[in-house]
Coordinates of C-alpha atoms in Angstrom, one line a residue:
Chain C
X1 CA 85.4 75.2 151.5
X2 CA 88.7 74.8 153.3
X3 CA 88.6 73.2 156.6
X4 CA 92.2 72.7 158.6
X5 CA 92.4 69.8 160.4
X6 CA 94.5 69.9 163.6
X7 CA 95.5 65.4 163.3
X8 CA 95.0 62.3 161.4
X9 CA 92.4 61.6 162.9
X10 CA 90.5 64.8 162.4
X11 CA 91.0 63.8 159.2
X12 CA 89.5 60.2 159.7
X13 CA 86.0 61.9 161.2
X14 CA 85.9 63.6 158.8
X15 CA 85.8 60.8 156.0
X16 CA 83.7 59.0 157.2
X17 CA 81.1 62.2 157.4
X18 CA 81.5 62.7 153.7
X19 CA 78.8 61.6 151.6
X20 CA 79.4 59.1 148.8
X21 CA 80.4 61.2 145.8
X22 CA 81.5 63.4 146.8
X23 CA 84.8 65.0 145.2
X24 CA 87.9 66.2 148.3
X25 CA 90.7 68.0 148.7
X26 CA 93.4 66.7 150.5
X27 CA 96.1 69.0 150.7
X28 CA 98.6 67.4 153.5
X29 CA 102.0 69.1 154.0
X30 CA 105.5 67.1 153.4
X31 CA 105.3 65.8 156.3
X32 CA 101.7 64.7 157.2
X33 CA 101.6 62.7 154.4
X34 CA 102.8 59.3 155.7
X35 CA 100.0 59.7 158.0
X36 CA 97.5 61.3 156.0
X37 CA 98.1 57.9 153.7
X38 CA 97.5 55.6 156.9
X39 CA 94.8 57.5 157.8
X40 CA 93.6 57.2 154.9
X41 CA 93.7 53.8 154.1
X42 CA 94.1 52.2 157.6
X43 CA 92.0 54.6 159.6
X44 CA 89.3 55.0 157.5
X45 CA 89.2 52.6 154.5
X46 CA 89.9 49.5 156.2
X47 CA 88.0 49.9 159.0
X48 CA 84.5 51.4 156.6
X49 CA 85.4 48.5 154.9
X50 CA 85.7 50.9 151.7
X51 CA 88.1 49.2 148.4
X52 CA 90.4 52.3 147.0
X53 CA 91.5 52.7 143.7
X54 CA 95.1 54.9 144.5
X55 CA 96.8 55.9 141.2
X56 CA 100.3 57.0 142.4
X57 CA 101.4 59.6 139.8
X58 CA 104.4 60.5 142.4
X59 CA 106.6 57.6 143.4
X60 CA 105.8 53.7 141.8
X61 CA 103.7 51.7 143.5
X62 CA 106.2 49.2 144.4
X63 CA 107.7 51.7 146.2
X64 CA 104.0 52.9 148.0
X65 CA 103.2 49.5 148.8
X66 CA 106.8 48.8 150.6
X67 CA 106.5 52.0 152.6
X68 CA 102.9 51.1 153.8
X69 CA 104.0 47.5 154.1
X70 CA 106.6 49.0 157.0
X71 CA 104.0 51.3 158.6
X72 CA 101.9 47.8 158.9
X73 CA 99.4 48.6 156.9
X74 CA 96.9 46.6 155.2
X75 CA 96.3 46.7 151.3
X76 CA 94.3 44.0 150.9
X77 CA 91.3 46.2 149.8
X78 CA 93.7 48.3 148.0
X79 CA 94.4 48.9 144.0
X80 CA 96.9 50.7 142.6
X81 CA 97.2 52.2 138.9
X82 CA 100.4 53.1 138.5
X83 CA 102.0 55.7 136.0
X84 CA 105.2 56.2 137.1
X85 CA 106.7 52.8 137.1
X86 CA 106.3 52.3 133.1
X87 CA 108.2 55.7 132.4
X88 CA 111.7 53.5 134.4
X89 CA 112.4 51.8 131.9
X90 CA 113.7 48.3 132.6
X91 CA 113.1 48.8 136.3
X92 CA 109.2 47.8 136.1
X93 CA 110.7 44.3 137.5
X94 CA 107.7 41.5 138.1
X95 CA 104.8 42.2 136.9
X96 CA 102.3 42.4 139.7
X97 CA 97.9 41.1 139.2
X98 CA 97.0 44.0 142.1
X99 CA 98.9 46.9 140.6
X100 CA 97.5 48.0 137.0
X101 CA 100.5 50.4 134.4
X102 CA 99.9 53.2 132.7
X103 CA 102.7 53.9 130.0
X104 CA 103.2 57.2 131.3
X105 CA 101.3 60.0 133.5
X106 CA 100.6 61.9 130.2
X107 CA 98.1 59.7 129.1
X108 CA 95.6 61.0 131.5
X109 CA 92.6 58.9 129.1
X110 CA 94.1 55.9 129.8
X111 CA 93.9 56.7 133.9
X112 CA 90.5 57.2 133.4
X113 CA 90.3 54.1 131.9
X114 CA 92.0 51.9 134.0
X115 CA 89.6 53.8 136.8
X116 CA 87.0 52.6 135.3
X117 CA 88.0 48.9 135.2
X118 CA 89.0 48.6 139.0
X119 CA 84.8 50.9 139.2
X120 CA 83.8 47.9 137.5
X121 CA 86.1 45.0 138.2
X122 CA 85.3 45.8 142.2
X123 CA 82.0 45.5 141.6
X124 CA 79.1 46.8 144.0
X125 CA 81.5 47.1 147.2
X126 CA 81.8 51.3 148.1
X127 CA 85.1 52.3 146.6
X128 CA 86.5 55.6 146.7
X129 CA 90.0 57.0 144.1
X130 CA 92.8 58.6 145.8
X131 CA 95.1 60.5 143.2
X132 CA 98.9 60.6 144.4
X133 CA 99.4 63.7 144.0
X134 CA 98.5 66.5 141.6
X135 CA 101.6 68.0 142.0
X136 CA 103.4 65.1 140.4
X137 CA 100.0 64.9 137.6
X138 CA 100.9 68.6 136.7
X139 CA 104.6 68.3 136.0
X140 CA 103.6 65.9 133.4
X141 CA 100.9 68.0 131.4
X142 CA 99.6 71.9 131.5
X143 CA 97.4 73.2 133.7
X144 CA 94.3 73.5 131.1
X145 CA 94.2 69.2 130.6
X146 CA 94.3 68.6 133.9
X147 CA 91.5 70.8 134.7
X148 CA 89.3 68.8 131.8
X149 CA 90.7 65.3 133.1
X150 CA 90.1 66.1 136.6
X151 CA 86.4 67.8 135.8
X152 CA 85.1 64.3 133.8
X153 CA 87.1 61.8 136.8
X154 CA 84.9 63.9 139.4
X155 CA 81.7 64.0 137.4
X156 CA 82.1 60.8 136.5
X157 CA 82.6 58.9 140.0
X158 CA 80.2 61.6 141.0
X159 CA 78.1 59.5 138.9
X160 CA 78.9 56.2 140.5
X161 CA 78.8 57.9 144.4
X162 CA 82.0 57.2 144.5
X163 CA 84.4 59.5 146.7
X164 CA 87.6 61.4 144.5
X165 CA 90.3 62.3 147.0
X166 CA 92.8 64.6 145.0
X167 CA 96.1 64.8 146.7
X168 CA 98.2 67.7 146.8
X169 CA 101.4 68.1 148.4
X170 CA 101.5 71.7 149.9
X171 CA 104.5 72.6 149.7
X172 CA 104.8 71.8 145.8
X173 CA 101.2 73.8 145.4
X174 CA 100.5 76.5 143.3
X175 CA 97.6 79.5 143.0
X176 CA 97.1 77.4 140.4
X177 CA 96.6 74.3 140.8
X178 CA 94.2 75.5 144.4
X179 CA 92.1 77.5 142.0
X180 CA 92.1 74.0 139.8
X181 CA 91.1 71.9 142.5
X182 CA 87.8 74.3 144.3
X183 CA 86.7 74.4 140.4
X184 CA 86.1 70.4 140.4
X185 CA 86.1 69.5 144.5
X186 CA 83.1 70.0 146.8
X187 CA 85.3 70.5 149.7
X188 CA 89.4 70.9 151.3
X189 CA 90.5 69.6 154.1
X190 CA 94.2 70.6 154.6
X191 CA 96.3 68.6 156.9
X192 CA 100.1 69.3 158.5
X193 CA 100.0 72.5 156.6
X194 CA 102.0 76.4 158.8
Chain Q
X1 CA 50.1 61.7 111.5
X2 CA 51.4 58.1 113.0
X3 CA 50.4 55.6 115.3
X4 CA 52.2 55.8 118.4
X5 CA 52.8 52.7 118.3
X6 CA 54.5 52.3 115.2
X7 CA 56.6 55.2 116.3
X8 CA 57.3 53.2 120.1
X9 CA 58.9 50.3 117.6
X10 CA 61.1 52.2 115.1
X11 CA 62.8 54.2 118.6
X12 CA 63.3 50.6 119.8
X13 CA 64.5 48.5 116.6
X14 CA 68.0 48.3 118.1
X15 CA 70.7 45.9 117.9
X16 CA 72.2 46.5 121.3
X17 CA 76.1 45.7 120.8
X18 CA 76.9 45.4 125.1
X19 CA 79.9 47.5 124.6
X20 CA 78.1 50.4 126.6
X21 CA 80.2 53.5 126.5
X22 CA 79.0 53.1 122.7
X23 CA 75.1 51.9 122.8
X24 CA 75.3 55.4 125.2
X25 CA 76.9 57.0 121.7
X26 CA 74.9 55.3 119.4
X27 CA 71.3 56.8 121.8
X28 CA 71.0 52.5 122.3
X29 CA 72.8 50.8 119.7
X30 CA 72.5 50.0 115.9
X31 CA 69.4 50.9 113.9
X32 CA 68.8 46.9 112.7
X33 CA 70.1 45.8 109.8
X34 CA 72.4 48.5 109.5
X35 CA 75.3 47.6 107.6
X36 CA 78.0 49.5 109.8
X37 CA 81.5 49.7 108.2
X38 CA 84.1 49.4 110.9
X39 CA 87.1 51.0 109.7
X40 CA 91.3 51.5 110.6
X41 CA 94.2 51.3 110.1
X42 CA 96.3 48.4 111.8
X43 CA 96.0 47.8 115.8
X44 CA 93.1 49.7 116.2
X45 CA 90.8 47.3 118.0
X46 CA 88.2 46.2 114.7
X47 CA 88.4 43.2 115.1
X48 CA 88.2 43.2 118.9
X49 CA 85.4 45.1 119.1
X50 CA 84.0 42.7 116.6
X51 CA 84.1 40.0 118.2
X52 CA 82.9 41.3 121.5
X53 CA 79.8 42.7 119.4
X54 CA 78.9 39.0 118.2
X55 CA 80.0 37.6 122.0
X56 CA 77.2 40.2 123.9
X57 CA 74.4 39.0 121.2
X58 CA 75.5 35.7 121.5
X59 CA 74.2 35.9 125.2
X60 CA 71.9 38.0 124.7
X61 CA 70.3 35.4 122.6
X62 CA 70.6 36.5 118.8
X63 CA 72.5 34.7 117.0
X64 CA 76.0 36.3 115.5
X65 CA 78.2 34.3 112.4
X66 CA 82.1 36.0 112.3
X67 CA 83.1 35.7 108.2
X68 CA 87.0 35.9 108.7
X69 CA 88.7 36.1 105.6
X70 CA 92.2 36.9 107.5
X71 CA 92.5 35.2 110.8
X72 CA 92.0 31.4 111.3
X73 CA 89.1 30.2 113.5
X74 CA 91.6 29.1 116.1
X75 CA 93.6 32.3 116.4
X76 CA 89.9 34.4 117.0
X77 CA 88.9 31.8 119.3
X78 CA 91.9 32.9 121.7
X79 CA 91.9 36.4 120.9
X80 CA 87.9 35.7 122.7
X81 CA 88.9 33.9 125.8
X82 CA 90.3 36.3 127.8
X83 CA 87.0 38.3 127.6
X84 CA 85.8 37.5 131.2
X85 CA 82.1 37.3 130.0
X86 CA 83.3 34.5 126.7
X87 CA 81.5 31.6 127.2
X88 CA 83.2 28.4 124.8
X89 CA 79.7 26.6 124.9
X90 CA 78.4 30.1 122.9
X91 CA 80.6 27.6 120.4
X92 CA 79.4 24.6 120.8
X93 CA 75.7 25.8 120.8
X94 CA 75.8 27.5 117.2
X95 CA 75.3 30.1 118.9
X96 CA 78.4 31.9 117.9
X97 CA 79.9 30.8 114.4
X98 CA 83.8 32.0 112.8
X99 CA 83.4 30.8 108.9
X100 CA 86.5 30.2 107.6
X101 CA 86.5 32.8 104.2
X102 CA 88.9 30.0 102.3
X103 CA 86.8 27.6 103.3
X104 CA 83.6 29.2 101.1
X105 CA 86.0 30.0 98.8
X106 CA 87.5 26.0 98.0
X107 CA 83.7 25.0 98.0
X108 CA 82.4 28.1 95.4
X109 CA 85.4 26.8 93.1
X110 CA 86.7 30.6 93.9
X111 CA 90.4 30.3 94.5
X112 CA 90.9 33.4 91.5
X113 CA 93.2 37.1 91.6
X114 CA 89.6 38.2 90.5
X115 CA 85.9 37.3 90.1
X116 CA 82.8 38.1 87.8
X117 CA 79.4 39.0 88.6
X118 CA 78.2 35.8 88.7
X119 CA 81.2 34.8 91.4
X120 CA 79.6 37.7 92.9
X121 CA 76.4 35.9 93.0
X122 CA 77.6 33.1 94.0
X123 CA 79.1 34.4 97.0
X124 CA 76.3 36.3 98.0
X125 CA 74.0 33.8 98.6
X126 CA 76.6 31.1 100.1
X127 CA 76.9 34.2 102.7
X128 CA 73.6 34.6 102.8
X129 CA 72.5 30.8 103.2
X130 CA 74.9 30.6 106.0
X131 CA 73.2 33.6 108.3
X132 CA 69.5 32.3 107.5
X133 CA 70.7 28.9 108.4
X134 CA 72.0 29.8 111.3
X135 CA 69.1 32.1 112.6
X136 CA 72.0 34.6 112.5
X137 CA 70.8 38.1 113.7
X138 CA 74.3 39.7 114.0
X139 CA 77.3 39.1 110.7
X140 CA 81.0 40.3 111.1
X141 CA 82.8 40.1 107.7
X142 CA 86.4 40.1 108.5
X143 CA 87.8 41.7 106.6
X144 CA 85.2 43.8 103.5
X145 CA 88.3 44.7 102.2
X146 CA 90.2 41.6 101.2
X147 CA 86.8 40.4 99.5
X148 CA 87.0 43.7 97.3
X149 CA 90.5 43.3 96.6
X150 CA 89.4 40.2 93.9
X151 CA 86.4 42.6 92.7
X152 CA 88.8 45.3 91.6
X153 CA 86.1 47.7 90.0
X154 CA 84.3 50.2 91.7
X155 CA 81.2 48.9 89.9
X156 CA 81.9 44.7 91.1
X157 CA 82.4 46.4 95.1
X158 CA 79.1 48.6 94.7
X159 CA 77.4 45.3 93.2
X160 CA 78.8 43.0 95.9
X161 CA 77.8 45.5 99.3
X162 CA 74.7 46.0 97.4
X163 CA 73.4 42.9 96.5
X164 CA 74.7 41.7 100.1
X165 CA 72.5 44.1 101.8
X166 CA 69.8 43.5 100.0
X167 CA 70.1 39.9 100.2
X168 CA 69.7 40.1 104.2
X169 CA 67.0 43.2 104.7
X170 CA 64.7 41.2 105.1
X171 CA 66.3 39.1 107.8
X172 CA 66.6 41.2 109.7
X173 CA 71.2 40.5 110.9
X174 CA 72.8 43.4 111.8
X175 CA 76.5 44.0 109.6
X176 CA 79.7 45.2 111.0
X177 CA 81.7 44.9 107.3
X178 CA 86.0 45.6 108.8
X179 CA 87.7 48.1 106.4
X180 CA 91.5 48.6 106.4
X181 CA 93.0 51.7 106.1
X182 CA 96.3 53.3 106.0
X183 CA 96.5 55.8 108.4
X184 CA 97.8 58.7 106.1
X185 CA 93.8 57.8 104.6
X186 CA 91.4 60.5 103.5
X187 CA 89.3 58.1 102.6
X188 CA 87.1 55.9 105.2
X189 CA 87.7 52.6 102.9
X190 CA 89.9 51.5 100.1
X191 CA 88.3 51.5 97.1
X192 CA 85.8 54.4 98.7
X193 CA 82.4 52.7 97.6
X194 CA 82.1 50.6 100.7
X195 CA 81.8 53.6 103.0
X196 CA 79.3 55.2 100.8
X197 CA 76.8 52.7 100.6
X198 CA 77.1 51.4 104.1
X199 CA 74.6 52.8 106.5
X200 CA 77.0 53.7 109.1
X201 CA 80.6 54.3 109.3
X202 CA 82.8 53.5 113.0
X203 CA 85.9 54.9 112.2
X204 CA 88.7 53.3 114.4
X205 CA 92.6 55.2 115.1
X206 CA 95.7 55.5 116.6
X207 CA 96.0 59.6 117.6
X208 CA 99.7 60.5 118.8
X209 CA 99.6 63.0 121.1
X210 CA 103.0 63.9 122.5
X211 CA 104.6 60.8 121.7
X212 CA 101.8 59.0 122.8
X213 CA 99.6 56.8 120.9
X214 CA 96.7 56.6 121.6
X215 CA 93.7 54.2 120.6
X216 CA 90.1 56.0 119.4
X217 CA 86.9 55.7 117.7
X218 CA 84.8 58.2 115.9
X219 CA 81.5 57.7 114.8
X220 CA 81.2 59.4 111.3
X221 CA 78.0 58.2 109.9
X222 CA 75.1 56.0 111.7
X223 CA 71.2 55.9 109.1
X224 CA 68.6 55.8 111.0
X225 CA 69.5 57.6 115.2
X226 CA 71.7 61.1 115.7
X227 CA 75.2 60.0 117.7
X228 CA 77.9 61.4 119.2
X229 CA 80.3 62.6 116.8
X230 CA 83.2 62.9 119.7
X231 CA 86.1 61.1 119.4
X232 CA 86.7 58.3 122.1
X233 CA 89.8 57.0 123.8
X234 CA 89.4 53.4 124.4
X235 CA 91.0 50.3 126.3
X236 CA 90.4 46.6 125.6
X237 CA 90.3 44.8 128.6
X238 CA 88.9 41.7 130.1
X239 CA 85.8 42.9 130.8
X240 CA 86.0 44.2 126.9
X241 CA 86.0 48.1 125.5
X242 CA 86.1 50.9 127.3
X243 CA 85.9 54.4 126.6
X244 CA 86.1 57.6 127.9
X245 CA 86.3 61.8 125.8
X246 CA 89.3 62.2 124.6
X247 CA 90.5 65.0 126.5
X248 CA 90.8 68.8 124.4
X249 CA 92.6 70.6 126.2
X250 CA 96.6 71.5 126.0
X251 CA 96.3 71.2 122.1
X252 CA 98.1 69.1 119.6

């Protein structure tokens, strides 16, 4: 089921209504990307006291932290899994305890393992997994293995009552990616798409 | 027809490894008293898995003994420290013991290239005595390959493993025997004998896929239980070994 949202506030309302363990496809327009992050991390997770496992396959976690800092979004409850930094040899910089590194976006099992690790480390607190973004993951992996990866990840999270949000950028999306998300997700929300 | 209480007892007589995914693969754990070959090439996580097996056992009240042939006890101890669940008191209270095999060789005058059949008997008696004295329900030998190196012949290797299993049978001690193989090996053990006699084989490997090296685990055989034969990818973390299924899409 696809639902078109007209504002970030509507996104936050929808997130608050979601049952635990839901798999949500979130398709955002490029112009709405930062707003959607604000909505998820500040409008929803911060206010509802939800821990967020943020998997980034697009840009390094350090860059996201910098952007969120500029937007004055608190990230005490955000735990990063960075699939990008290791591919840029020599630029990993200072190792940070709050950022787990995966050597490559092709190591999909390792992404699942880091999510599993963080979910155990966080303990019984309510948590969500935010995947940013599927488009970037599909640059490095073929659709078949990404579909398999998502199916296993989503089902694992569902069994643990952890909501999964799979972010895609509308302008970079393809019919194949949309079909794949329709297969594994319970709901699709669209924000900022013309 | 078997008495229901006997059937229930048989079904529940498991040595829970404490490694959640592995216990799930084995439908509850290793059948108690089994001697299991943990085999793989270097860097695949054999020693780490064995250590975690003993630590979890000790935390559950099952004493364990680690017979180390290749690494010193100091080095092994340093490998245990990073685990969030490790407690040093397990060592001080003897719930967990690390024995340097070189000390046993010295004691039994076995510092030689090849062991005789009499030497094998002495070694087995010493290992069994230590296991009994410590009241151990779990044992690791790391590595069985290094011991077999001193045995030289198939006959001696067979004798050693069979007699070891037989001498520990009444203690119901579950053993992990670490076996080193080359990445190119088609067998599960260096000498081919160990795998035939062992009750179980857990194969650990390094799988290369598109330039990435993944640590994998697969239960090839386990007597006394049904089990998954799928391959899993593992990560060694401060919470212990975690595993997920190996993805098959996209080819090799």
